[in-house]
Amino acid sequence: MRRLFPVTDQTVAEPGGPAPDTGEAPGAGADTGARRAPGAGADGAPVGGPVALPAGGAADREWTLEELAAAYAYPEPGPGGREPWLRANMVSTLDGAAQHEGRSQPISGAADMRIFGTLRGLADVVIVGAETVRQEGYRPAREREAFAGLRKAAGQGPAPAIAVVSASLELDFSWPLFTSPLVPTLVLTGAAAAPDRVAAAEKAGARVVIAGDGMGVDPARAVRALADLGMTRLLTEGGPRLLGQLIAAGVLDELCLTVSPMLTAGDAQRIAGGPSVTVPRRFSLVSLLEEEGFLFGRYRRT
């Protein structure tokens, strides 16, 4: 994996290309055999930290989970404490498809799955739409030994909770997602949800959180309800309908977007669906990584 943006004076030149201009005299540090690996500044944006290159000099290497965790760190708490921060993690093909034959796995790759796992490892809760739960066969998030120390230091439990957004609660509560999670699964729904379905969810072991006055869920209220439960590092994995609702409500803070070097044609959904917003939301690029043709962009709202 290599970082394409932001570029620093420590960016390693490609073999045969010009050396980077470091402003130093030759031999004074321009050729140190190290490159800038990711870290996190006070606002969570990636900053550099030198790390030894593998054999082969400027050759790409697989980043460690610690480096990926630093590159995707959530913003540090402000003077008033930690505020909720909602990021989305989505994948899209070159021609804009967010899935192939109803699932995202066929357009993903090994590096994408490492970042997928890293983002989960950093989150308090993963928010996902009911249809995505059905299509993707969601299971409980698992404890990962590699993240145990990091999560403990951050005051987090062993794994993130899964929060399913559903107005109808037409879910199979016999699934492991509800009956055997490491952390109790949450179900976000509206106050007008059918009482028998609420009872079925609670009987299965899920925690029902009311985040709307009618049948549906109000995105801003959902974010606040989760924050009230101590869950401020929020991650959503879609699907497209839910992401569209979060964008329209103006509650999405960050988008982690994988651009897959694949073409699918067809009529697959984009990463976000639903009615369009009146004025397009502007996001700024924070970082861009690349591995085997996959691009991993991190964008924040301006």
mmCIF file of C-alpha atoms in Angstrom:
data_model
loop_
_atom_site.group_PDB
_atom_site.id
_atom_site.type_symbol
_atom_site.label_atom_id
_atom_site.label_comp_id
_atom_site.label_asym_id
_atom_site.label_seq_id
_atom_site.Cartn_x
_atom_site.Cartn_y
_atom_site.Cartn_z
ATOM 1 C CA MET A 1 0.000 0.000 0.000
ATOM 2 C CA ARG A 2 1.206 3.493 -0.744
ATOM 3 C CA ARG A 3 -0.042 6.939 0.124
ATOM 4 C CA LEU A 4 -0.854 9.272 -2.753
ATOM 5 C CA PHE A 5 -2.204 12.170 -0.679
ATOM 6 C CA PRO A 6 -1.241 14.142 1.306
ATOM 7 C CA VAL A 7 2.252 14.354 -0.154
ATOM 8 C CA THR A 8 5.111 15.294 2.168
ATOM 9 C CA ASP A 9 8.762 16.054 1.678
ATOM 10 C CA GLN A 10 9.443 12.498 2.825
ATOM 11 C CA THR A 11 7.525 10.891 -0.058
ATOM 12 C CA VAL A 12 9.843 8.345 -1.616
ATOM 13 C CA ALA A 13 10.642 8.877 -5.293
ATOM 14 C CA GLU A 14 9.767 6.117 -7.744
ATOM 15 C CA PRO A 15 12.767 4.035 -8.891
ATOM 16 C CA GLY A 16 14.578 5.884 -11.642
ATOM 17 C CA GLY A 17 12.710 9.112 -10.935
ATOM 18 C CA PRO A 18 13.994 12.338 -9.396
ATOM 19 C CA ALA A 19 14.604 12.422 -5.663
ATOM 20 C CA PRO A 20 12.149 14.506 -3.646
ATOM 21 C CA ASP A 21 13.203 18.069 -2.898
ATOM 22 C CA THR A 22 13.636 18.104 0.869
ATOM 23 C CA GLY A 23 15.415 21.417 1.118
ATOM 24 C CA GLU A 24 18.459 19.635 2.580
ATOM 25 C CA ALA A 25 21.926 19.177 1.230
ATOM 26 C CA PRO A 26 22.653 15.828 -0.445
ATOM 27 C CA GLY A 27 23.370 13.182 2.173
ATOM 28 C CA ALA A 28 21.655 15.192 4.930
ATOM 29 C CA GLY A 29 18.599 13.061 5.170
ATOM 30 C CA ALA A 30 17.027 13.030 1.702
ATOM 31 C CA ASP A 31 17.850 9.345 1.230
ATOM 32 C CA THR A 32 17.235 7.698 4.605
ATOM 33 C CA GLY A 33 15.609 4.421 3.554
ATOM 34 C CA ALA A 34 12.359 5.466 5.307
ATOM 35 C CA ARG A 35 9.021 6.862 4.141
ATOM 36 C CA ARG A 36 6.147 8.624 5.824
ATOM 37 C CA ALA A 37 3.762 6.115 7.325
ATOM 38 C CA PRO A 38 0.351 7.241 8.571
ATOM 39 C CA GLY A 39 -0.274 8.771 11.953
ATOM 40 C CA ALA A 40 -3.020 10.928 13.428
ATOM 41 C CA GLY A 41 -2.991 14.570 14.365
ATOM 42 C CA ALA A 42 -5.143 16.283 16.955
ATOM 43 C CA ASP A 43 -8.118 16.401 14.587
ATOM 44 C CA GLY A 44 -7.724 12.814 13.441
ATOM 45 C CA ALA A 45 -6.256 13.746 10.050
ATOM 46 C CA PRO A 46 -3.301 11.642 8.932
ATOM 47 C CA VAL A 47 0.144 13.031 9.581
ATOM 48 C CA GLY A 48 3.485 11.437 8.953
ATOM 49 C CA GLY A 49 5.746 9.293 11.051
ATOM 50 C CA PRO A 50 8.889 7.637 9.668
ATOM 51 C CA VAL A 51 9.013 3.868 9.358
ATOM 52 C CA ALA A 52 11.641 1.625 7.865
ATOM 53 C CA LEU A 53 11.009 0.412 4.347
ATOM 54 C CA PRO A 54 10.971 -3.305 3.609
ATOM 55 C CA ALA A 55 13.719 -4.841 1.534
ATOM 56 C CA GLY A 56 13.482 -3.372 -1.922
ATOM 57 C CA GLY A 57 13.573 0.284 -0.935
ATOM 58 C CA ALA A 58 10.588 2.094 -2.418
ATOM 59 C CA ALA A 59 8.571 -1.089 -3.039
ATOM 60 C CA ASP A 60 5.041 -1.183 -1.672
ATOM 61 C CA ARG A 61 4.388 -3.161 1.467
ATOM 62 C CA GLU A 62 1.340 -4.165 3.454
ATOM 63 C CA TRP A 63 0.644 -1.654 6.199
ATOM 64 C CA THR A 64 0.245 -2.968 9.705
ATOM 65 C CA LEU A 65 -3.067 -2.718 11.515
ATOM 66 C CA GLU A 66 -1.483 -0.141 13.832
ATOM 67 C CA GLU A 67 -0.582 2.062 10.869
ATOM 68 C CA LEU A 68 -4.045 1.725 9.350
ATOM 69 C CA ALA A 69 -5.641 2.503 12.718
ATOM 70 C CA ALA A 70 -3.553 5.665 12.975
ATOM 71 C CA ALA A 71 -4.424 6.677 9.406
ATOM 72 C CA TYR A 72 -8.159 6.338 10.115
ATOM 73 C CA ALA A 73 -8.228 7.631 13.699
ATOM 74 C CA TYR A 74 -11.345 9.449 14.840
ATOM 75 C CA PRO A 75 -10.963 13.117 15.835
ATOM 76 C CA GLU A 76 -9.666 13.725 19.332
ATOM 77 C CA PRO A 77 -12.195 14.956 21.926
ATOM 78 C CA GLY A 78 -12.609 18.715 22.259
ATOM 79 C CA PRO A 79 -12.668 20.731 25.510
ATOM 80 C CA GLY A 80 -16.309 19.767 26.040
ATOM 81 C CA GLY A 81 -15.693 16.048 25.567
ATOM 82 C CA ARG A 82 -16.125 13.717 22.629
ATOM 83 C CA GLU A 83 -18.854 14.680 20.168
ATOM 84 C CA PRO A 84 -20.461 12.080 17.897
ATOM 85 C CA TRP A 85 -18.636 11.584 14.594
ATOM 86 C CA LEU A 86 -20.353 9.609 11.851
ATOM 87 C CA ARG A 87 -18.307 8.111 9.049
ATOM 88 C CA ALA A 88 -19.451 5.882 6.221
ATOM 89 C CA ASN A 89 -17.436 3.097 4.627
ATOM 90 C CA MET A 90 -18.514 2.221 1.089
ATOM 91 C CA VAL A 91 -17.085 0.628 -2.049
ATOM 92 C CA SER A 92 -17.810 1.545 -5.662
ATOM 93 C CA THR A 93 -16.656 0.246 -9.042
ATOM 94 C CA LEU A 94 -15.217 2.522 -11.701
ATOM 95 C CA ASP A 95 -18.666 2.773 -13.282
ATOM 96 C CA GLY A 96 -20.401 3.621 -10.010
ATOM 97 C CA ALA A 97 -21.825 0.273 -8.864
ATOM 98 C CA ALA A 98 -21.974 -0.204 -5.093
ATOM 99 C CA GLN A 99 -22.672 -3.926 -5.386
ATOM 100 C CA HIS A 100 -22.755 -6.811 -7.844
ATOM 101 C CA GLU A 101 -25.712 -9.183 -7.811
ATOM 102 C CA GLY A 102 -26.887 -7.579 -4.582
ATOM 103 C CA ARG A 103 -23.646 -7.870 -2.608
ATOM 104 C CA SER A 104 -20.546 -5.750 -2.155
ATOM 105 C CA GLN A 105 -18.089 -8.633 -1.682
ATOM 106 C CA PRO A 106 -17.551 -9.331 -5.423
ATOM 107 C CA ILE A 107 -16.208 -5.800 -5.981
ATOM 108 C CA SER A 108 -14.010 -5.757 -2.882
ATOM 109 C CA GLY A 109 -10.434 -6.962 -2.379
ATOM 110 C CA ALA A 110 -7.931 -7.937 0.296
ATOM 111 C CA ALA A 111 -6.784 -4.389 1.121
ATOM 112 C CA ASP A 112 -10.382 -3.169 1.168
ATOM 113 C CA MET A 113 -11.234 -5.872 3.703
ATOM 114 C CA ARG A 114 -8.269 -4.871 5.894
ATOM 115 C CA ILE A 115 -9.534 -1.296 5.972
ATOM 116 C CA PHE A 116 -13.075 -2.581 6.543
ATOM 117 C CA GLY A 117 -11.815 -4.452 9.602
ATOM 118 C CA THR A 118 -9.787 -1.478 10.794
ATOM 119 C CA LEU A 119 -12.754 0.881 10.641
ATOM 120 C CA ARG A 120 -14.829 -1.610 12.612
ATOM 121 C CA GLY A 121 -12.006 -1.982 15.111
ATOM 122 C CA LEU A 122 -12.050 1.766 15.778
ATOM 123 C CA ALA A 123 -15.832 2.200 16.028
ATOM 124 C CA ASP A 124 -18.165 2.086 19.017
ATOM 125 C CA VAL A 125 -21.078 1.019 16.841
ATOM 126 C CA VAL A 126 -21.739 -0.021 13.237
ATOM 127 C CA ILE A 127 -25.025 1.351 11.841
ATOM 128 C CA VAL A 128 -26.576 -0.632 9.019
ATOM 129 C CA GLY A 129 -29.896 -0.718 7.202
ATOM 130 C CA ALA A 130 -32.237 -3.684 7.583
ATOM 131 C CA GLU A 131 -32.132 -4.564 3.866
ATOM 132 C CA THR A 132 -28.340 -4.669 3.925
ATOM 133 C CA VAL A 133 -28.490 -6.970 6.946
ATOM 134 C CA ARG A 134 -30.707 -9.322 4.935
ATOM 135 C CA GLN A 135 -28.713 -9.180 1.697
ATOM 136 C CA GLU A 136 -25.243 -9.393 3.185
ATOM 137 C CA GLY A 137 -26.107 -11.914 5.914
ATOM 138 C CA TYR A 138 -24.773 -9.745 8.739
ATOM 139 C CA ARG A 139 -23.304 -11.449 11.756
ATOM 140 C CA PRO A 140 -22.134 -9.955 15.071
ATOM 141 C CA ALA A 141 -18.857 -8.056 15.087
ATOM 142 C CA ARG A 142 -16.116 -10.225 16.541
ATOM 143 C CA GLU A 143 -13.382 -9.450 19.003
ATOM 144 C CA ARG A 144 -10.009 -9.009 17.309
ATOM 145 C CA GLU A 145 -6.876 -9.590 19.338
ATOM 146 C CA ALA A 146 -4.944 -7.067 17.266
ATOM 147 C CA PHE A 147 -7.313 -4.298 18.391
ATOM 148 C CA ALA A 148 -7.762 -5.415 22.009
ATOM 149 C CA GLY A 149 -5.153 -3.065 23.490
ATOM 150 C CA LEU A 150 -6.222 -0.124 21.339
ATOM 151 C CA ARG A 151 -9.888 -0.537 22.255
ATOM 152 C CA LYS A 152 -9.122 -0.953 25.946
ATOM 153 C CA ALA A 153 -6.997 2.211 25.952
ATOM 154 C CA ALA A 154 -9.860 4.069 24.250
ATOM 155 C CA GLY A 155 -12.345 2.878 26.871
ATOM 156 C CA GLN A 156 -14.201 0.696 24.379
ATOM 157 C CA GLY A 157 -15.645 -2.788 24.744
ATOM 158 C CA PRO A 158 -14.160 -5.828 23.008
ATOM 159 C CA ALA A 159 -16.075 -5.237 19.753
ATOM 160 C CA PRO A 160 -18.415 -2.649 18.269
ATOM 161 C CA ALA A 161 -22.144 -3.081 18.602
ATOM 162 C CA ILE A 162 -24.234 -3.490 15.462
ATOM 163 C CA ALA A 163 -27.195 -1.095 15.199
ATOM 164 C CA VAL A 164 -29.854 -2.126 12.676
ATOM 165 C CA VAL A 165 -32.097 0.616 11.303
ATOM 166 C CA SER A 166 -35.606 -0.700 10.638
ATOM 167 C CA ALA A 167 -39.043 0.901 10.553
ATOM 168 C CA SER A 168 -41.030 -2.330 10.225
ATOM 169 C CA LEU A 169 -38.796 -4.566 12.381
ATOM 170 C CA GLU A 170 -39.446 -7.323 9.845
ATOM 171 C CA LEU A 171 -36.222 -9.086 10.762
ATOM 172 C CA ASP A 172 -35.417 -12.682 11.594
ATOM 173 C CA PHE A 173 -34.616 -12.411 15.272
ATOM 174 C CA SER A 174 -33.375 -16.007 15.347
ATOM 175 C CA TRP A 175 -30.220 -14.947 13.466
ATOM 176 C CA PRO A 176 -26.912 -14.991 15.403
ATOM 177 C CA LEU A 177 -26.763 -11.221 14.975
ATOM 178 C CA PHE A 178 -29.526 -10.992 17.576
ATOM 179 C CA THR A 179 -29.172 -14.182 19.616
ATOM 180 C CA SER A 180 -25.422 -14.522 20.150
ATOM 181 C CA PRO A 181 -23.542 -11.225 19.719
ATOM 182 C CA LEU A 182 -20.498 -10.406 21.831
ATOM 183 C CA VAL A 183 -22.104 -7.004 22.406
ATOM 184 C CA PRO A 184 -25.939 -6.748 22.391
ATOM 185 C CA THR A 185 -27.285 -5.715 18.989
ATOM 186 C CA LEU A 186 -29.258 -2.473 18.849
ATOM 187 C CA VAL A 187 -32.380 -1.953 16.766
ATOM 188 C CA LEU A 188 -33.140 1.666 15.822
ATOM 189 C CA THR A 189 -36.781 2.249 15.012
ATOM 190 C CA GLY A 190 -39.643 4.730 15.387
ATOM 191 C CA ALA A 191 -42.104 5.213 18.217
ATOM 192 C CA ALA A 192 -44.929 3.822 16.056
ATOM 193 C CA ALA A 193 -43.215 0.462 15.478
ATOM 194 C CA ALA A 194 -45.493 -2.555 15.980
ATOM 195 C CA PRO A 195 -45.431 -3.539 19.679
ATOM 196 C CA ASP A 196 -45.296 -7.260 18.878
ATOM 197 C CA ARG A 197 -42.182 -6.759 16.736
ATOM 198 C CA VAL A 198 -40.566 -4.651 19.460
ATOM 199 C CA ALA A 199 -41.306 -7.448 21.924
ATOM 200 C CA ALA A 200 -39.848 -10.050 19.550
ATOM 201 C CA ALA A 201 -36.636 -8.046 19.215
ATOM 202 C CA GLU A 202 -36.263 -7.634 22.949
ATOM 203 C CA LYS A 203 -37.028 -11.298 23.580
ATOM 204 C CA ALA A 204 -34.189 -12.243 21.228
ATOM 205 C CA GLY A 205 -31.804 -10.088 23.266
ATOM 206 C CA ALA A 206 -31.693 -6.955 21.118
ATOM 207 C CA ARG A 207 -31.892 -3.490 22.631
ATOM 208 C CA VAL A 208 -34.599 -1.411 20.947
ATOM 209 C CA VAL A 209 -33.779 2.307 20.674
ATOM 210 C CA ILE A 210 -36.557 4.706 19.676
ATOM 211 C CA ALA A 211 -35.180 7.347 17.294
ATOM 212 C CA GLY A 212 -38.246 8.771 15.582
ATOM 213 C CA ASP A 213 -41.789 9.908 16.313
ATOM 214 C CA GLY A 214 -43.504 7.870 13.586
ATOM 215 C CA MET A 215 -42.680 4.595 11.871
ATOM 216 C CA GLY A 216 -39.302 5.649 10.549
ATOM 217 C CA VAL A 217 -36.001 6.688 12.087
ATOM 218 C CA ASP A 218 -34.862 10.310 12.188
ATOM 219 C CA PRO A 219 -31.115 10.286 11.373
ATOM 220 C CA ALA A 220 -30.188 13.208 13.638
ATOM 221 C CA ARG A 221 -32.146 11.701 16.490
ATOM 222 C CA ALA A 222 -30.473 8.329 15.920
ATOM 223 C CA VAL A 223 -27.023 9.898 16.149
ATOM 224 C CA ARG A 224 -27.963 11.648 19.382
ATOM 225 C CA ALA A 225 -29.568 8.523 20.852
ATOM 226 C CA LEU A 226 -26.394 6.535 20.232
ATOM 227 C CA ALA A 227 -24.254 9.314 21.710
ATOM 228 C CA ASP A 228 -26.474 9.271 24.815
ATOM 229 C CA LEU A 229 -25.565 5.583 25.150
ATOM 230 C CA GLY A 230 -21.878 6.536 25.108
ATOM 231 C CA MET A 231 -21.370 5.616 21.461
ATOM 232 C CA THR A 232 -19.768 8.590 19.719
ATOM 233 C CA ARG A 233 -17.411 6.890 17.236
ATOM 234 C CA LEU A 234 -20.042 5.955 14.681
ATOM 235 C CA LEU A 235 -19.582 3.924 11.506
ATOM 236 C CA THR A 236 -22.193 3.149 8.876
ATOM 237 C CA GLU A 237 -21.800 0.530 6.164
ATOM 238 C CA GLY A 238 -24.981 1.502 4.347
ATOM 239 C CA GLY A 239 -26.686 0.332 2.363
ATOM 240 C CA PRO A 240 -27.340 2.981 -0.255
ATOM 241 C CA ARG A 241 -30.815 3.893 0.988
ATOM 242 C CA LEU A 242 -29.629 4.484 4.552
ATOM 243 C CA LEU A 243 -26.572 6.431 3.404
ATOM 244 C CA GLY A 244 -28.799 8.631 1.250
ATOM 245 C CA GLN A 245 -30.967 9.400 4.286
ATOM 246 C CA LEU A 246 -27.920 10.292 6.383
ATOM 247 C CA ILE A 247 -26.602 12.591 3.652
ATOM 248 C CA ALA A 248 -29.973 14.295 3.212
ATOM 249 C CA ALA A 249 -30.213 14.868 6.968
ATOM 250 C CA GLY A 250 -26.765 16.468 7.053
ATOM 251 C CA VAL A 251 -25.393 14.145 9.745
ATOM 252 C CA LEU A 252 -22.599 12.459 7.771
ATOM 253 C CA ASP A 253 -19.195 13.787 8.826
ATOM 254 C CA GLU A 254 -16.880 11.589 6.785
ATOM 255 C CA LEU A 255 -16.881 9.198 3.841
ATOM 256 C CA CYS A 256 -14.298 6.438 3.470
ATOM 257 C CA LEU A 257 -14.695 5.398 -0.147
ATOM 258 C CA THR A 258 -12.977 2.502 -1.871
ATOM 259 C CA VAL A 259 -12.851 2.812 -5.656
ATOM 260 C CA SER A 260 -12.573 -0.715 -7.018
ATOM 261 C CA PRO A 261 -10.746 -1.144 -10.365
ATOM 262 C CA MET A 262 -13.676 -3.068 -11.807
ATOM 263 C CA LEU A 263 -16.489 -2.479 -14.282
ATOM 264 C CA THR A 264 -19.861 -4.177 -13.873
ATOM 265 C CA ALA A 265 -22.301 -2.350 -16.202
ATOM 266 C CA GLY A 266 -25.904 -3.250 -15.368
ATOM 267 C CA ASP A 267 -28.198 -1.230 -13.133
ATOM 268 C CA ALA A 268 -26.643 -1.742 -9.689
ATOM 269 C CA GLN A 269 -27.249 0.895 -7.044
ATOM 270 C CA ARG A 270 -24.817 3.714 -6.359
ATOM 271 C CA ILE A 271 -23.376 4.101 -2.856
ATOM 272 C CA ALA A 272 -26.195 6.501 -1.904
ATOM 273 C CA GLY A 273 -29.825 6.440 -3.016
ATOM 274 C CA GLY A 274 -33.095 8.193 -2.331
ATOM 275 C CA PRO A 275 -34.176 11.718 -3.218
ATOM 276 C CA SER A 276 -31.418 14.109 -4.210
ATOM 277 C CA VAL A 277 -30.391 16.963 -1.930
ATOM 278 C CA THR A 278 -31.264 20.507 -2.932
ATOM 279 C CA VAL A 279 -27.634 21.609 -2.946
ATOM 280 C CA PRO A 280 -24.794 19.077 -3.364
ATOM 281 C CA ARG A 281 -22.823 18.534 -0.148
ATOM 282 C CA ARG A 282 -19.161 19.496 -0.476
ATOM 283 C CA PHE A 283 -16.545 17.207 1.107
ATOM 284 C CA SER A 284 -12.776 17.678 1.116
ATOM 285 C CA LEU A 285 -10.130 15.027 0.523
ATOM 286 C CA VAL A 286 -8.159 14.129 3.654
ATOM 287 C CA SER A 287 -6.104 11.210 2.410
ATOM 288 C CA LEU A 288 -5.756 8.849 -0.539
ATOM 289 C CA LEU A 289 -4.126 5.414 -0.426
ATOM 290 C CA GLU A 290 -3.585 2.860 -3.191
ATOM 291 C CA GLU A 291 -2.974 -0.878 -3.388
ATOM 292 C CA GLU A 292 -3.245 -3.147 -6.424
ATOM 293 C CA GLY A 293 -5.292 -0.568 -8.307
ATOM 294 C CA PHE A 294 -7.787 -0.007 -5.492
ATOM 295 C CA LEU A 295 -8.029 3.602 -4.290
ATOM 296 C CA PHE A 296 -8.941 4.360 -0.692
ATOM 297 C CA GLY A 297 -10.158 7.919 -0.232
ATOM 298 C CA ARG A 298 -11.077 9.619 3.015
ATOM 299 C CA TYR A 299 -13.314 12.675 2.696
ATOM 300 C CA ARG A 300 -14.665 15.086 5.304
ATOM 301 C CA ARG A 301 -17.478 17.563 5.036
ATOM 302 C CA THR A 302 -16.304 21.141 4.742
#
